[in-house]
Amino acid sequence: MVIRVGTWGIGACLVISLWAGVARAEEAANQVLDRIVVTGSRTEAALRETPRALSVVDADRIQLGTQQLALDEALAGVPGLYMQNRYNFAQDLRIAMRGFGARSSFGIRGIRIVVDGIPETLPDGQAGVDSIDLGSAQRIEVLRGPASALYGNAAGGVIAISSELGGDQGGVEGRIAAGELGYAQWQLKSLGQAAGNDYLINLSQSRLDGYREQSRARGSQLNARLGRSLGRRGRLVLSLNLTDQPRADDPGGISAAQAQAAPRAAHSGNLRYDAGEALEQQRLGALYQLDRGAARWSLRLHAAQRDFSNRLPFAAGGIVQLDRHFFGAGLQYAWAPETSRLALTAGLDFDRQDDQRSRCDNEDGRRGGRVFAQEEDVDNLGLFVQTRYAVGPAWSLHAGLRHDAVAFAVADRYQEDGDDSGRLRFSAWSPSLSLSRALDSGLIWAGYSRSFETPSTTELANPDQSGGFNRALRPQTADQWELGFRYAWGSVFAELALFRIALKDELLPFELDDFPGRTFYANAGRSSRRGLEAAVAWQLRPGLSLDAAYTWSDFAFRDFVDADGEDFAGRRLPGIPRHFAHLALALESAGGLGIRLEANHSGSLYADNANAVPVASHTVLNLRIGRSWQLAGQSLRPYLGINNLLDETYFSNVRINAFGGRHFEPAPERHVYAGLLWRFSDGR
């Protein structure tokens, strides 16, 4: 109790002292806060008016000199966001935001992914990042903390990605890059305006052989957008994304002893069964906006199809085939007159996924006889309303409420072992309430929000290998209290957030001896999370900047006895360090020389619920150097990157509660890549 009071007391004192100091803020800082407009909260608003912990990453940070293999390259400086598994493309990047998503064994859980206004997260709460085109991403907004009142199921946070589109500076861009670990990538992009339309076309292809055995990856993407004004008040934007990933091998987790003796080795079972995945996805979206005075109507429509196959490192049912269709629509109305103290946003979302899932035996990497087949359908209908009321010249009250109904249905298509067809229904109310005070150059706020998260169709799998759903699983719910502060003062921008989250029925993974590499799930009773997130961006002088972020996390079980009767009360949640931080120094000279040196530190963590498997802390340095030349509307930029500059030994991923101690995926040693970027501007 003393520690809790002390931590919050220090944080409160820091907020108060910063508030007092901001009274001397400069006019330039006010312009910065007003100029940054965010949309991740579902309405356009200046950053100064947004009472949420929110980070914005621009195009240079995403694209300039990076390998563009995964989101962690761009988002490493976002506090509260912990990422692992960059080098295993069969498992996807594992993203945890305030602990949400930490349980994921593959893909994204507990965090809403939105790309160009279209949800990448499925109705059941799972999302992938393999179709995100970083080469044409213009900005990324990260809204930290539960946001179910905005987005519904599985919104422990939001990552909203916006792609480039037309603009006054159109042209063509080409990029080619290569490096160690079999890395190779090329990209060709064109954007601009033609016949009254804004457009983007970006085609890219990448390959990586990887650091370990059985870790090759191959992928191609096409990302296209077309925007057109319809009259003086309407605008339509169409988007198309095609993803082809014919190979993404999985080297598997290994024990600590194996990692020390042979870090490049894959798990023997993964080699024998040729573990990995392949996928194809096509996504089409449409966004229409109509402005009428102080009101804006927004309509979204989207549809996608995904073919997915996965080879798991065991024989019985070890090959999974998934044919998925998902589609949805959303209607939103926003009303914000300049003369009124009240602003209102309301809408509805409907999304559906249809999965045809089958399993066959894995006969040393070859497809055997079918042992499982079922059709899984998920519907999610959500209704929401948000309001903002100006209590006075500086104070504002923000409130939101959303109701979601999520329905799961399974039809058993393999009834040799009986009919496991059935239905599950979940529903939840998600409220939010916050009070904010505008400062001369910033904002301070305090708020409450509630979120919920259903198990995904994959997580509902029965541990006994029968079909249907595991009816013992329940949705997890979370109540969050947050105190935050944001300010800009001259050349310094800073944000501080303190939070406390109480969770019930938290979903946690485990493995069984008979099915290594396959994850099942169970509910924990109760857990609590307390944390502090701080970020500072400082323009030391023209062309020289410093970025820093620090996160302190205290996540622990409060009431959790597993199926074997072991009591984990008081143990730390696995997979999340108590401390992690980011520090970057960037130089961009008037002569075109660019250098960025960044350090990412991860404190120690545990790999299991019992906290019996500690994982040591590590610090990784990365360096990027580039040089730009301008000539007659063209620019040329060669660049060089060195990852893991000091050759640190660490794990790129830790598999939580893995059977047999196979928790670890060793990260690559120091490795180098280089590239060349060429741009031609059409001069508009």
XYZ file of C-alpha atoms in Angstrom:
684
model
C 0.000 0.000 0.000
C 2.878 2.347 0.712
C 4.309 1.728 -2.747
C 0.964 2.442 -4.393
C 0.460 5.749 -2.581
C 4.071 6.773 -3.187
C 3.912 6.093 -6.930
C 0.667 7.949 -7.468
C 1.824 10.746 -5.185
C 5.007 11.283 -7.184
C 3.043 11.209 -10.431
C 0.467 13.699 -9.126
C 3.188 16.064 -7.917
C 4.865 15.856 -11.321
C 1.602 16.679 -13.089
C 0.960 19.662 -10.795
C 4.475 21.005 -11.209
C 4.289 20.684 -14.985
C 0.921 22.431 -14.980
C 2.408 25.335 -13.079
C 5.398 25.581 -15.402
C 3.275 25.566 -18.535
C 1.878 29.001 -17.634
C 4.889 30.433 -19.503
C 4.214 28.507 -22.736
C 4.933 30.203 -26.044
C 2.565 30.924 -28.915
C 4.524 28.609 -31.221
C 3.699 25.666 -28.970
C -0.017 26.481 -29.193
C 0.185 26.392 -32.977
C 1.817 22.957 -32.865
C -0.976 21.516 -30.727
C -3.640 23.020 -32.951
C -1.949 21.864 -36.163
C -1.818 18.170 -35.159
C -5.286 16.837 -35.982
C -6.104 13.290 -34.877
C -8.913 10.972 -35.961
C -8.254 7.849 -33.874
C -11.010 8.892 -31.473
C -13.488 8.652 -34.414
C -13.852 12.429 -34.759
C -11.432 15.007 -36.117
C -9.983 17.058 -33.288
C -6.833 18.990 -32.515
C -4.437 17.132 -30.257
C -4.889 19.860 -27.635
C -8.592 18.905 -27.322
C -8.162 15.118 -27.070
C -8.349 13.889 -23.444
C -6.698 10.544 -24.092
C -3.182 9.142 -24.073
C -2.399 9.366 -27.766
C 0.793 9.263 -29.850
C 1.265 10.299 -33.485
C 4.032 8.946 -35.756
C 4.762 10.665 -39.081
C 5.816 9.350 -42.498
C 9.544 10.028 -42.081
C 9.650 7.963 -38.898
C 7.791 5.124 -40.644
C 9.564 5.053 -44.007
C 12.882 6.877 -43.963
C 15.753 4.399 -43.938
C 13.787 1.587 -42.278
C 13.537 -2.022 -43.451
C 9.725 -1.827 -43.266
C 9.463 -5.392 -42.059
C 7.201 -4.736 -39.073
C 5.373 -2.027 -37.152
C 7.864 -2.043 -34.281
C 10.389 -0.101 -36.392
C 8.030 2.886 -36.449
C 6.338 2.489 -33.053
C 9.342 1.789 -30.813
C 9.124 5.284 -29.331
C 5.485 5.019 -28.234
C 5.231 4.631 -24.435
C 3.013 1.862 -23.111
C 3.483 -0.162 -26.291
C 5.629 -3.300 -25.885
C 6.475 -5.304 -29.006
C 8.160 -8.635 -29.662
C 8.511 -11.215 -32.417
C 9.727 -9.049 -35.253
C 11.561 -11.878 -37.034
C 8.952 -14.679 -37.020
C 6.463 -13.891 -39.769
C 4.452 -17.051 -39.141
C 3.539 -15.760 -35.681
C 3.231 -12.025 -36.509
C 4.377 -9.141 -34.379
C 3.212 -9.497 -30.764
C 1.981 -6.110 -29.571
C 0.984 -5.397 -25.976
C -0.590 -2.092 -24.979
C -0.923 -1.629 -21.229
C -0.856 -5.430 -21.108
C -3.658 -5.917 -23.645
C -2.450 -8.271 -26.365
C 0.375 -9.769 -24.300
C -1.302 -13.178 -24.316
C -1.202 -13.494 -28.110
C 0.664 -16.494 -29.461
C 0.195 -15.202 -33.021
C -1.493 -12.174 -34.534
C -2.850 -9.208 -32.593
C -5.245 -9.577 -29.672
C -6.939 -6.960 -27.533
C -5.941 -4.020 -29.767
C -8.031 -2.535 -32.549
C -6.214 -2.100 -35.878
C -7.756 0.383 -38.326
C -6.262 1.010 -41.781
C -7.531 4.005 -43.770
C -10.760 3.994 -41.792
C -11.383 0.278 -42.435
C -11.172 -2.164 -39.503
C -8.430 -4.756 -39.849
C -9.621 -6.331 -36.594
C -12.223 -9.026 -37.057
C -15.563 -9.152 -35.211
C -14.162 -11.825 -32.865
C -11.296 -9.508 -31.838
C -8.273 -10.937 -33.677
C -6.212 -8.986 -36.185
C -3.180 -9.469 -38.372
C -0.575 -6.999 -39.552
C 0.683 -8.900 -42.600
C -1.448 -6.784 -44.972
C -0.322 -3.398 -43.616
C 1.707 -1.519 -46.233
C 4.319 0.480 -44.340
C 5.857 1.764 -47.569
C 2.850 4.035 -48.189
C 1.858 4.782 -44.570
C 1.637 8.538 -44.003
C 0.926 8.514 -40.260
C 0.070 6.197 -37.404
C -2.027 7.197 -34.403
C -1.783 5.076 -31.261
C -4.588 5.525 -28.736
C -3.476 3.846 -25.532
C -5.889 2.329 -23.046
C -9.370 0.776 -23.233
C -11.471 2.257 -26.036
C -14.458 -0.084 -26.251
C -16.776 2.930 -25.939
C -15.363 3.961 -29.337
C -14.664 0.684 -31.139
C -16.324 -2.135 -29.203
C -14.944 -5.637 -28.732
C -11.201 -6.089 -28.120
C -10.354 -2.390 -27.936
C -7.742 -2.337 -25.185
C -6.107 0.267 -27.409
C -6.238 1.454 -31.004
C -3.633 1.653 -33.778
C -4.992 3.725 -36.681
C -2.891 3.783 -39.862
C -3.418 6.316 -42.661
C -1.956 5.837 -46.134
C -0.747 8.541 -48.487
C -3.153 9.885 -51.084
C -2.530 12.361 -53.916
C -1.711 15.877 -52.771
C 0.079 18.813 -54.323
C 3.458 17.079 -54.498
C 2.755 14.069 -56.664
C 5.366 11.938 -58.320
C 7.014 8.557 -58.562
C 9.204 6.851 -55.980
C 11.362 3.751 -56.278
C 13.253 1.950 -53.537
C 15.542 -1.066 -53.483
C 17.221 -2.540 -50.410
C 19.232 -5.606 -49.418
C 21.250 -6.864 -46.505
C 22.338 -9.707 -44.280
C 19.998 -12.548 -43.219
C 18.889 -12.828 -46.835
C 17.002 -9.527 -46.709
C 15.862 -8.058 -50.036
C 13.072 -5.615 -50.830
C 11.894 -3.406 -53.670
C 9.098 -0.862 -53.955
C 7.541 1.251 -56.706
C 5.083 3.977 -55.725
C 3.149 6.623 -57.626
C 0.847 9.241 -56.161
C -0.676 12.502 -57.267
C -3.733 13.908 -59.013
C -5.272 13.035 -62.357
C -8.608 13.996 -63.896
C -9.819 15.443 -60.622
C -8.892 12.333 -58.634
C -6.303 11.841 -55.911
C -4.540 8.519 -56.235
C -1.937 6.214 -54.717
C -0.486 3.037 -56.191
C 2.223 1.204 -54.282
C 3.676 -2.170 -55.218
C 6.300 -3.901 -53.086
C 7.978 -7.249 -52.602
C 10.191 -8.491 -49.787
C 12.086 -11.593 -48.716
C 14.031 -12.641 -45.650
C 15.895 -15.890 -45.023
C 16.120 -15.148 -41.317
C 18.605 -15.660 -38.534
C 17.449 -19.132 -37.494
C 16.718 -22.317 -39.361
C 13.175 -22.595 -40.695
C 12.542 -18.834 -40.687
C 12.252 -17.827 -44.336
C 9.592 -15.331 -45.392
C 8.380 -14.131 -48.782
C 5.699 -11.532 -49.490
C 4.232 -9.150 -52.085
C 1.735 -6.315 -51.715
C -0.326 -3.912 -53.766
C -1.889 -0.946 -51.993
C -4.047 1.462 -54.001
C -6.343 4.368 -53.106
C -8.525 6.667 -55.163
C -10.199 9.802 -53.804
C -12.739 12.026 -55.539
C -14.838 14.991 -54.468
C -18.545 14.560 -55.153
C -19.993 18.045 -55.384
C -18.862 20.725 -52.962
C -19.648 18.772 -49.807
C -19.093 15.096 -50.493
C -15.966 12.978 -50.860
C -15.492 9.310 -51.724
C -12.295 7.332 -51.115
C -11.863 3.804 -52.476
C -9.073 1.504 -51.306
C -7.725 -1.826 -52.515
C -5.130 -3.993 -50.815
C -3.761 -7.279 -52.163
C -1.398 -9.399 -50.076
C 0.381 -12.566 -51.143
C 2.592 -14.286 -48.567
C 3.426 -17.703 -50.033
C 5.885 -18.626 -47.292
C 6.423 -17.706 -43.658
C 8.319 -20.423 -41.800
C 8.154 -20.940 -38.049
C 11.383 -21.996 -36.270
C 9.504 -22.484 -33.002
C 10.491 -21.813 -29.438
C 13.453 -23.554 -27.801
C 14.696 -23.954 -24.237
C 17.175 -21.621 -22.555
C 19.899 -24.274 -22.776
C 19.262 -24.777 -26.488
C 19.233 -21.032 -27.064
C 22.636 -20.720 -25.449
C 24.190 -23.684 -27.231
C 22.707 -23.195 -30.718
C 20.684 -19.973 -31.019
C 20.271 -20.360 -34.788
C 18.709 -23.807 -34.505
C 14.990 -24.391 -34.950
C 13.004 -26.739 -32.747
C 13.315 -30.281 -34.101
C 9.545 -30.705 -34.392
C 9.245 -27.544 -36.459
C 11.836 -28.893 -38.882
C 10.253 -32.316 -39.099
C 6.742 -30.994 -39.738
C 7.881 -28.007 -41.856
C 6.085 -25.558 -39.563
C 4.928 -22.307 -41.105
C 2.091 -20.630 -42.952
C 0.989 -19.207 -46.285
C -1.750 -16.699 -47.008
C -3.463 -14.601 -49.634
C -5.775 -11.700 -48.805
C -7.802 -9.231 -50.854
C -9.479 -6.234 -49.193
C -11.716 -3.583 -50.752
C -13.031 -0.565 -48.856
C -15.089 2.560 -49.487
C -15.436 5.668 -47.315
C -17.945 8.419 -48.069
C -18.190 11.718 -46.197
C -20.858 14.396 -46.596
C -20.602 17.761 -44.858
C -23.728 19.785 -44.201
C -22.979 22.857 -42.166
C -21.981 21.782 -38.659
C -22.868 18.154 -39.389
C -20.870 15.401 -41.076
C -22.223 12.047 -42.227
C -19.729 9.207 -42.723
C -20.369 5.831 -44.319
C -17.907 2.940 -44.608
C -18.235 -0.317 -46.504
C -15.609 -3.034 -46.740
C -15.179 -6.644 -47.765
C -12.204 -8.989 -47.634
C -11.319 -12.560 -48.436
C -8.436 -14.513 -46.905
C -7.009 -17.937 -47.742
C -4.763 -19.213 -44.985
C -2.916 -22.471 -44.406
C -0.778 -23.367 -41.416
C 1.496 -26.300 -40.668
C 1.890 -26.912 -36.939
C 4.722 -28.983 -35.399
C 2.711 -32.116 -34.550
C 0.971 -34.898 -36.449
C -2.669 -35.153 -35.253
C -4.588 -32.301 -36.889
C -1.341 -30.427 -37.498
C -2.336 -28.827 -40.803
C -4.956 -26.082 -40.666
C -6.785 -24.682 -43.682
C -8.897 -21.533 -43.330
C -11.068 -19.858 -45.954
C -12.291 -16.578 -44.469
C -14.666 -13.884 -45.696
C -15.289 -10.781 -43.629
C -17.259 -7.680 -44.424
C -18.968 -4.817 -42.681
C -20.552 -1.390 -42.742
C -20.626 1.615 -40.475
C -22.652 4.803 -40.335
C -21.623 7.802 -38.247
C -23.129 11.238 -37.628
C -21.093 14.063 -36.073
C -22.503 17.442 -35.056
C -20.191 20.181 -33.748
C -21.462 23.750 -34.282
C -18.973 26.486 -33.427
C -21.589 28.476 -31.484
C -22.691 25.595 -29.256
C -21.061 24.205 -26.131
C -22.281 20.741 -27.085
C -20.806 18.377 -29.686
C -22.325 15.005 -30.500
C -21.218 11.892 -32.402
C -23.375 8.796 -32.850
C -23.354 5.774 -35.080
C -23.592 2.066 -35.612
C -21.186 -0.637 -36.784
C -21.971 -4.049 -38.192
C -19.246 -6.555 -39.042
C -19.340 -10.236 -39.907
C -16.811 -12.990 -40.501
C -17.448 -16.389 -42.080
C -14.717 -18.988 -41.586
C -14.450 -22.409 -43.184
C -11.914 -24.182 -40.985
C -10.515 -27.686 -41.436
C -7.642 -29.715 -40.028
C -5.697 -32.588 -41.501
C -2.929 -34.707 -40.108
C 0.571 -33.395 -40.671
C 2.600 -36.220 -42.179
C 6.076 -34.689 -41.973
C 4.962 -31.535 -43.763
C 2.532 -33.245 -46.148
C -1.227 -33.108 -45.881
C -2.789 -36.258 -44.438
C -6.360 -37.299 -43.819
C -8.961 -34.793 -42.653
C -9.791 -35.010 -38.948
C -11.766 -31.810 -38.347
C -14.020 -29.432 -40.280
C -16.422 -26.753 -39.152
C -17.990 -23.496 -40.280
C -17.616 -20.575 -37.861
C -19.629 -17.361 -38.114
C -19.272 -14.240 -35.971
C -21.545 -11.181 -36.024
C -20.857 -7.955 -34.145
C -23.429 -5.169 -33.938
C -22.480 -2.022 -32.051
C -24.349 1.221 -31.318
C -22.488 4.170 -29.832
C -22.815 7.806 -28.825
C -20.189 10.337 -27.710
C -20.666 13.838 -26.386
C -18.468 16.770 -25.471
C -19.809 19.645 -23.396
C -17.840 22.828 -22.682
C -18.480 23.470 -19.001
C -16.602 26.760 -19.155
C -13.910 28.581 -21.154
C -11.318 25.919 -20.255
C -13.184 22.916 -18.819
C -14.841 20.212 -20.919
C -16.798 17.089 -20.045
C -16.551 14.088 -22.381
C -18.867 11.075 -22.189
C -19.438 8.011 -24.317
C -21.537 4.866 -24.276
C -21.565 1.867 -26.581
C -23.474 -1.408 -26.628
C -22.145 -4.440 -28.497
C -23.755 -7.779 -29.238
C -21.369 -10.487 -30.461
C -22.796 -13.796 -31.692
C -20.710 -16.915 -32.435
C -22.109 -19.870 -34.357
C -20.415 -23.120 -35.324
C -21.690 -25.791 -37.709
C -19.847 -29.101 -37.410
C -18.934 -30.484 -40.865
C -17.022 -33.480 -39.516
C -19.406 -35.548 -37.401
C -17.533 -38.844 -37.158
C -16.934 -37.941 -33.500
C -20.408 -36.448 -32.931
C -22.125 -33.171 -33.727
C -20.449 -30.241 -31.948
C -22.528 -27.491 -33.538
C -23.635 -24.698 -31.272
C -23.947 -20.990 -30.535
C -22.504 -18.474 -28.108
C -23.721 -14.946 -27.465
C -21.991 -12.150 -25.590
C -23.103 -8.574 -25.027
C -21.663 -5.640 -23.127
C -22.122 -1.962 -22.315
C -18.937 0.119 -22.545
C -19.094 3.575 -20.914
C -16.443 6.282 -20.746
C -16.301 9.587 -18.889
C -13.559 12.201 -18.643
C -13.038 15.768 -17.511
C -10.388 17.956 -19.131
C -8.953 21.401 -18.638
C -7.284 23.296 -21.452
C -4.055 25.112 -20.611
C -2.265 27.855 -22.502
C -0.157 25.225 -24.234
C -1.540 21.875 -23.230
C -4.243 19.789 -21.639
C -4.809 17.927 -18.398
C -7.476 15.268 -18.008
C -8.864 12.572 -15.747
C -11.091 9.798 -16.995
C -12.749 6.413 -16.569
C -13.462 3.820 -19.255
C -14.663 0.236 -19.420
C -13.828 -2.346 -22.052
C -14.562 -5.959 -22.854
C -12.960 -8.621 -24.999
C -14.463 -11.890 -26.177
C -12.316 -14.937 -26.933
C -11.591 -15.218 -30.652
C -12.723 -18.241 -32.680
C -9.181 -19.649 -32.459
C -9.043 -19.142 -28.700
C -12.416 -20.885 -28.280
C -10.907 -24.181 -29.475
C -11.511 -27.058 -27.060
C -8.371 -28.423 -25.359
C -9.786 -31.964 -25.723
C -9.541 -31.601 -29.546
C -13.302 -31.913 -30.012
C -15.107 -29.509 -32.332
C -17.370 -26.654 -31.370
C -16.485 -23.997 -28.818
C -14.966 -24.111 -25.362
C -18.006 -22.924 -23.411
C -15.987 -22.529 -20.227
C -14.325 -19.393 -21.629
C -15.814 -16.011 -20.781
C -15.060 -12.503 -22.083
C -12.591 -10.472 -20.073
C -13.630 -7.047 -18.808
C -11.503 -4.098 -17.729
C -12.165 -0.885 -15.789
C -9.564 1.860 -16.262
C -8.900 5.105 -14.410
C -6.478 7.501 -16.079
C -4.819 10.826 -15.248
C -3.004 12.514 -18.100
C -1.119 15.639 -19.066
C 0.098 16.915 -22.435
C 1.976 20.122 -23.202
C 4.098 21.879 -25.779
C 6.545 24.502 -24.606
C 8.740 26.106 -27.236
C 10.774 23.289 -28.777
C 9.651 20.663 -26.221
C 6.582 18.434 -26.465
C 5.751 16.079 -23.600
C 3.021 13.742 -22.448
C 2.519 11.947 -19.152
C -0.180 9.409 -18.286
C -0.854 7.416 -15.131
C -3.407 4.622 -15.143
C -4.909 1.855 -13.097
C -6.852 -1.041 -14.634
C -8.859 -3.731 -12.864
C -9.485 -6.855 -14.970
C -11.865 -9.735 -14.489
C -11.628 -13.102 -16.272
C -8.396 -12.224 -18.073
C -7.715 -14.597 -20.987
C -4.385 -16.412 -20.672
C -2.617 -18.970 -22.923
C -1.254 -22.432 -22.123
C 0.093 -25.438 -24.057
C -0.414 -29.195 -23.794
C 2.177 -31.952 -24.170
C 0.259 -33.641 -27.001
C 0.072 -30.483 -29.123
C 3.346 -28.523 -28.837
C 3.180 -25.163 -30.555
C -0.613 -25.016 -30.322
C -2.091 -22.640 -27.760
C -5.275 -22.978 -25.710
C -6.828 -20.451 -23.324
C -8.296 -20.168 -19.848
C -9.748 -17.353 -17.742
C -7.879 -15.917 -14.780
C -10.015 -14.685 -11.921
C -8.879 -11.098 -11.373
C -5.765 -9.079 -12.081
C -4.690 -5.468 -11.688
C -2.482 -3.157 -13.703
C -0.893 0.112 -12.677
C 1.424 2.103 -14.840
C 3.102 5.328 -15.838
C 3.869 6.393 -19.393
C 6.020 9.378 -20.309
C 7.243 10.720 -23.636
C 9.311 13.768 -24.575
C 10.248 15.166 -27.999
C 12.824 17.954 -27.906
C 14.098 19.957 -30.867
C 17.577 20.745 -29.563
C 18.331 22.969 -32.543
C 17.304 23.038 -36.213
C 17.925 19.558 -37.608
C 18.789 17.959 -34.259
C 16.120 16.277 -32.137
C 15.859 13.994 -29.136
C 12.986 11.569 -28.487
C 12.555 9.668 -25.257
C 9.864 7.387 -23.850
C 9.615 5.474 -20.591
C 7.015 3.028 -19.286
C 6.628 1.613 -15.785
C 4.215 -1.310 -15.448
C 3.017 -3.139 -12.358
C 0.747 -5.919 -13.623
C -0.184 -8.735 -11.226
C -2.736 -11.490 -10.625
C -5.063 -10.813 -7.707
C -7.251 -13.922 -7.790
C -6.242 -16.777 -10.060
C -6.233 -20.529 -9.410
C -5.624 -22.614 -12.544
C -7.170 -25.955 -13.497
C -4.386 -27.815 -11.656
C -5.157 -25.991 -8.422
C -2.032 -23.792 -8.425
C -2.601 -20.357 -6.891
C -0.925 -17.489 -8.753
C -2.240 -14.607 -6.630
C 0.402 -11.902 -6.298
C 2.468 -13.140 -9.278
C 3.370 -10.756 -12.084
C 1.678 -11.143 -15.446
C 4.049 -12.919 -17.838
C 5.381 -11.399 -21.025
C 5.552 -7.752 -19.878
C 8.611 -6.104 -18.261
C 8.190 -3.755 -15.327
C 10.337 -1.148 -17.113
C 10.973 -0.440 -20.790
C 12.278 2.666 -22.515
C 13.290 4.225 -25.827
C 15.845 6.946 -26.566
C 16.669 8.324 -30.020
C 18.907 11.095 -31.308
C 18.262 12.248 -34.867
C 20.260 14.628 -37.056
C 19.163 15.968 -40.439
C 21.663 18.528 -41.721
C 21.024 21.275 -44.237
C 23.334 19.407 -46.596
C 21.067 16.333 -46.618
C 22.939 14.084 -44.173
C 20.626 12.136 -41.875
C 21.671 10.072 -38.857
C 19.434 8.347 -36.321
C 20.768 6.429 -33.327
C 18.215 4.749 -31.108
C 18.325 2.576 -28.014
C 15.513 0.264 -26.942
C 15.651 -1.097 -23.409
C 13.505 -3.914 -22.054
C 13.611 -4.772 -18.382
C 13.396 -8.310 -17.050
C 10.145 -10.243 -17.323
C 8.695 -13.697 -16.687
C 7.761 -16.303 -19.278
C 5.155 -18.143 -17.187
C 2.289 -17.551 -14.785
C 4.240 -18.991 -11.840
C 7.107 -16.511 -12.401
C 9.481 -19.482 -12.340
C 11.134 -18.643 -15.686
C 12.820 -15.206 -15.566
C 14.000 -13.503 -18.734
C 16.914 -11.077 -18.401
C 16.781 -7.432 -19.428
C 18.476 -6.198 -22.589
C 19.292 -2.997 -24.482
C 19.515 -2.910 -28.268
C 21.058 -0.079 -30.294
C 20.133 0.572 -33.917
C 21.785 3.025 -36.307
C 20.557 4.518 -39.585
C 22.534 6.821 -41.869
C 21.365 8.423 -45.115
C 22.358 11.189 -47.504
C 19.991 13.095 -49.800
C 20.796 14.884 -53.049
C 18.346 17.177 -54.872
C 18.539 17.811 -58.599
C 15.907 19.228 -60.993
C 12.816 17.863 -59.285
C 14.492 14.608 -58.339
C 15.970 13.353 -55.102
C 18.331 10.480 -54.440
C 18.922 9.025 -50.980
C 21.213 6.061 -50.307
C 21.006 4.765 -46.756
C 22.648 2.260 -44.440
C 21.222 0.581 -41.352
C 22.818 -1.489 -38.594
C 20.505 -3.391 -36.274
C 21.756 -4.559 -32.886
C 24.817 -2.353 -33.204
C 26.515 -3.651 -30.022
C 25.744 -7.318 -30.797
C 23.502 -7.831 -27.769
C 22.335 -11.370 -26.978
C 18.590 -11.355 -26.332
C 15.284 -12.950 -27.338
C 13.131 -11.396 -30.040
C 10.137 -13.255 -28.624
C 9.166 -15.053 -25.438
C 6.391 -17.644 -25.718
C 4.204 -17.435 -22.638
C 3.517 -20.663 -20.700
C 5.121 -22.788 -23.440
C 5.284 -26.522 -22.712
C 8.662 -28.136 -22.042
C 10.431 -24.837 -21.374
C 10.384 -23.915 -25.074
C 9.779 -20.230 -24.369
C 12.552 -18.622 -26.353
C 13.166 -17.331 -29.871
C 16.723 -15.932 -30.076
C 17.147 -12.606 -31.863
C 19.683 -11.997 -34.636
C 23.185 -10.818 -33.911
C 24.393 -7.529 -35.392
C 23.347 -7.291 -39.024
C 23.551 -4.672 -41.764
C 21.288 -3.570 -44.599
C 21.502 -0.844 -47.240
C 19.115 0.750 -49.687
C 18.584 3.396 -52.323
C 15.533 5.686 -52.529
C 14.768 7.659 -55.688
C 11.980 10.224 -56.016
C 10.745 12.204 -59.000
C 8.329 15.077 -58.364
C 5.917 16.168 -61.095
C 6.433 19.783 -59.991
C 2.871 20.724 -59.063
